[in-house]
């Protein structure tokens, strides 16, 4: 069985050969908004993919002793089979926690919700900065339409975090959620 992290790595390697460090940087700057990968999980996943003959590992002789990973045809096939399959809904730990917030006292609920809103504000700010960079880069490349779905995920992330932030503010104020109208 292939894990989600392994599929992400295969997808990143569709772009070309990368080191583990490059893969981590690429994950953090792209899908890292929605999926966190540590070096402690990344390298074992790369090792498993190599053992499954989905990627090759090449060690360089430079001073950094860098290991480079390259996608093999079997890895590309596995990735494309997964990618073309039906989509699954994910789990969101924050929603599960909030579901049980009635067991906490009001001060602690408010504190945790405010902390989470602060984190969302940071994510929103970061995504807006990325969006500005991407907009500039797309204006300068030939065939920006070839990046439509990647850019659409950025827009989704920004919209999602803004919606989540508004929802959290509404529940902090104990608004009647049956009658709340979205802000424009």
Coordinates of C-alpha atoms in Angstrom, one line a residue:
X1 CA 0.0 0.0 0.0
X2 CA 1.2 3.5 -0.8
X3 CA 0.8 6.3 1.7
X4 CA -0.4 9.8 0.9
X5 CA 3.1 11.1 1.6
X6 CA 4.5 8.6 -0.9
X7 CA 1.9 9.8 -3.6
X8 CA 2.9 13.4 -2.9
X9 CA 6.6 12.5 -3.3
X10 CA 5.8 10.7 -6.6
X11 CA 3.9 13.7 -7.8
X12 CA 6.7 16.1 -6.9
X13 CA 9.2 13.9 -8.7
X14 CA 7.0 14.2 -11.9
X15 CA 8.7 17.6 -12.2
X16 CA 12.2 16.0 -12.3
X17 CA 15.0 14.6 -10.1
X18 CA 15.3 16.1 -6.6
X19 CA 17.1 15.7 -3.4
X20 CA 15.2 15.0 -0.2
X21 CA 15.9 18.6 0.9
X22 CA 14.5 19.9 -2.4
X23 CA 11.4 17.7 -2.0
X24 CA 10.8 19.0 1.5
X25 CA 11.2 22.6 0.3
X26 CA 8.8 22.0 -2.6
X27 CA 6.2 20.3 -0.4
X28 CA 6.4 23.1 2.2
X29 CA 6.0 25.8 -0.5
X30 CA 3.1 24.1 -2.3
X31 CA 0.9 21.5 -0.6
X32 CA 2.5 22.3 2.7
X33 CA -0.4 24.5 3.5
X34 CA -2.6 21.4 3.6
X35 CA -0.2 18.7 4.3
X36 CA 2.8 18.7 6.6
X37 CA 5.8 16.4 6.1
X38 CA 8.8 16.2 8.4
X39 CA 12.2 15.0 7.4
X40 CA 11.6 12.1 9.8
X41 CA 8.7 10.9 7.7
X42 CA 10.0 12.1 4.3
X43 CA 13.2 10.0 4.1
X44 CA 11.6 6.7 5.2
X45 CA 8.9 7.3 2.6
X46 CA 11.6 7.8 -0.1
X47 CA 13.3 4.6 1.1
X48 CA 10.0 2.7 0.8
X49 CA 9.5 4.0 -2.7
X50 CA 13.0 2.9 -3.7
X51 CA 12.3 -0.5 -2.2
X52 CA 9.1 -0.7 -4.3
X53 CA 11.1 0.2 -7.4
X54 CA 9.1 3.4 -7.9
X55 CA 12.1 5.8 -7.6
X56 CA 15.8 5.4 -8.0
X57 CA 18.4 6.8 -5.6
X58 CA 21.7 8.2 -6.9
X59 CA 24.4 9.4 -4.5
X60 CA 26.5 12.3 -5.7
X61 CA 30.2 12.7 -4.9
X62 CA 30.0 16.3 -4.1
X63 CA 30.9 17.8 -0.7
X64 CA 27.3 17.6 0.5
X65 CA 27.0 13.9 -0.3
X66 CA 23.6 14.6 -1.7
X67 CA 21.2 11.8 -2.6
X68 CA 19.0 12.4 -5.6
X69 CA 15.7 10.7 -6.3
X70 CA 14.3 10.1 -9.8
X71 CA 10.9 8.8 -10.7
X72 CA 10.7 5.4 -12.4
X73 CA 8.0 4.4 -14.9
X74 CA 6.4 2.2 -12.3
X75 CA 6.2 5.2 -9.9
X76 CA 4.7 7.4 -12.5
X77 CA 2.1 4.8 -13.3
X78 CA 1.2 4.3 -9.6
X79 CA 1.0 8.1 -9.2
X80 CA -1.2 8.6 -12.3
X81 CA -3.4 5.6 -11.3
X82 CA -3.9 7.2 -7.8
X83 CA -4.4 10.6 -9.3
X84 CA -7.1 9.5 -11.7
X85 CA -9.0 7.5 -9.0
X86 CA -12.0 8.8 -7.1
X87 CA -11.3 11.6 -4.6
X88 CA -11.6 10.9 -0.8
X89 CA -12.7 13.4 1.8
X90 CA -10.1 14.1 4.5
X91 CA -10.2 14.4 8.2
X92 CA -9.7 17.6 10.0
X93 CA -8.5 17.3 13.6
X94 CA -9.6 20.9 14.4
X95 CA -13.2 20.2 13.6
X96 CA -13.1 17.1 15.8
X97 CA -11.7 19.1 18.7
X98 CA -14.3 21.9 18.2
X99 CA -17.1 19.3 18.1
X100 CA -16.2 18.4 21.7
X101 CA -15.6 22.0 22.9
X102 CA -18.8 22.0 25.0
X103 CA -16.7 20.0 27.6
X104 CA -14.3 23.0 28.1
X105 CA -15.0 26.1 30.1
X106 CA -15.8 29.3 28.1
X107 CA -12.4 31.0 28.8
X108 CA -10.4 28.1 27.5
X109 CA -12.7 27.7 24.4
X110 CA -12.2 31.4 23.6
X111 CA -8.5 31.2 24.1
X112 CA -8.1 28.1 21.8
X113 CA -10.3 29.6 19.2
X114 CA -8.4 32.9 19.2
X115 CA -5.1 31.1 19.0
X116 CA -6.4 29.2 16.0
X117 CA -7.7 32.4 14.3
X118 CA -4.2 33.9 14.8
X119 CA -2.7 30.9 13.0
X120 CA -5.2 31.2 10.2
X121 CA -4.4 34.9 9.9
X122 CA -0.7 33.9 9.4
X123 CA -1.7 31.3 6.8
X124 CA -3.9 33.8 5.0
X125 CA -1.1 36.4 4.9
X126 CA 1.4 33.9 3.6
X127 CA -1.0 32.7 0.9
X128 CA -1.8 36.2 -0.2
X129 CA 2.0 36.8 -0.5
X130 CA 2.4 33.6 -2.6
X131 CA -0.6 34.6 -4.7
X132 CA 1.0 38.0 -5.5
X133 CA 4.2 36.2 -6.6
X134 CA 2.4 33.6 -8.6
X135 CA 0.3 36.3 -10.4
X136 CA 3.5 38.1 -11.4
X137 CA 5.1 35.0 -12.6
X138 CA 2.1 33.9 -14.6
X139 CA 2.0 37.2 -16.3
X140 CA 5.6 36.6 -17.6
X141 CA 5.3 33.0 -18.8
X142 CA 4.1 31.5 -22.0
X143 CA 0.9 29.4 -21.6
X144 CA -0.1 30.3 -18.0
X145 CA -3.2 28.2 -18.6
X146 CA -1.0 25.1 -18.2
X147 CA -0.9 26.0 -14.5
X148 CA -4.6 26.5 -14.0
X149 CA -5.2 23.6 -11.5
X150 CA -2.2 24.4 -9.4
X151 CA -3.2 28.0 -9.1
X152 CA -6.8 26.9 -8.4
X153 CA -5.5 25.0 -5.3
X154 CA -3.9 28.2 -4.1
X155 CA -7.2 30.1 -4.5
X156 CA -9.0 27.2 -2.7
X157 CA -6.6 27.5 0.2
X158 CA -7.0 31.2 0.5
X159 CA -10.8 31.0 0.3
X160 CA -10.9 28.0 2.7
X161 CA -8.8 29.8 5.4
X162 CA -10.9 32.9 5.0
X163 CA -14.2 30.9 5.4
X164 CA -12.8 29.0 8.4
X165 CA -11.7 32.2 10.0
X166 CA -15.2 33.8 9.6
X167 CA -16.8 30.6 11.0
X168 CA -14.6 30.6 14.0
X169 CA -15.3 34.3 14.7
X170 CA -19.0 33.5 14.4
X171 CA -18.9 30.6 16.9
X172 CA -16.7 32.7 19.3
X173 CA -19.5 35.3 19.3
X174 CA -22.1 32.5 19.6
X175 CA -24.0 33.7 16.6
X176 CA -27.1 31.8 15.6
X177 CA -25.4 29.7 12.8
X178 CA -28.8 28.9 11.2
X179 CA -29.1 32.6 10.3
X180 CA -25.6 33.7 9.6
X181 CA -25.0 35.1 6.2
X182 CA -21.6 34.9 4.6
X183 CA -19.6 38.2 4.4
X184 CA -18.9 39.5 0.9

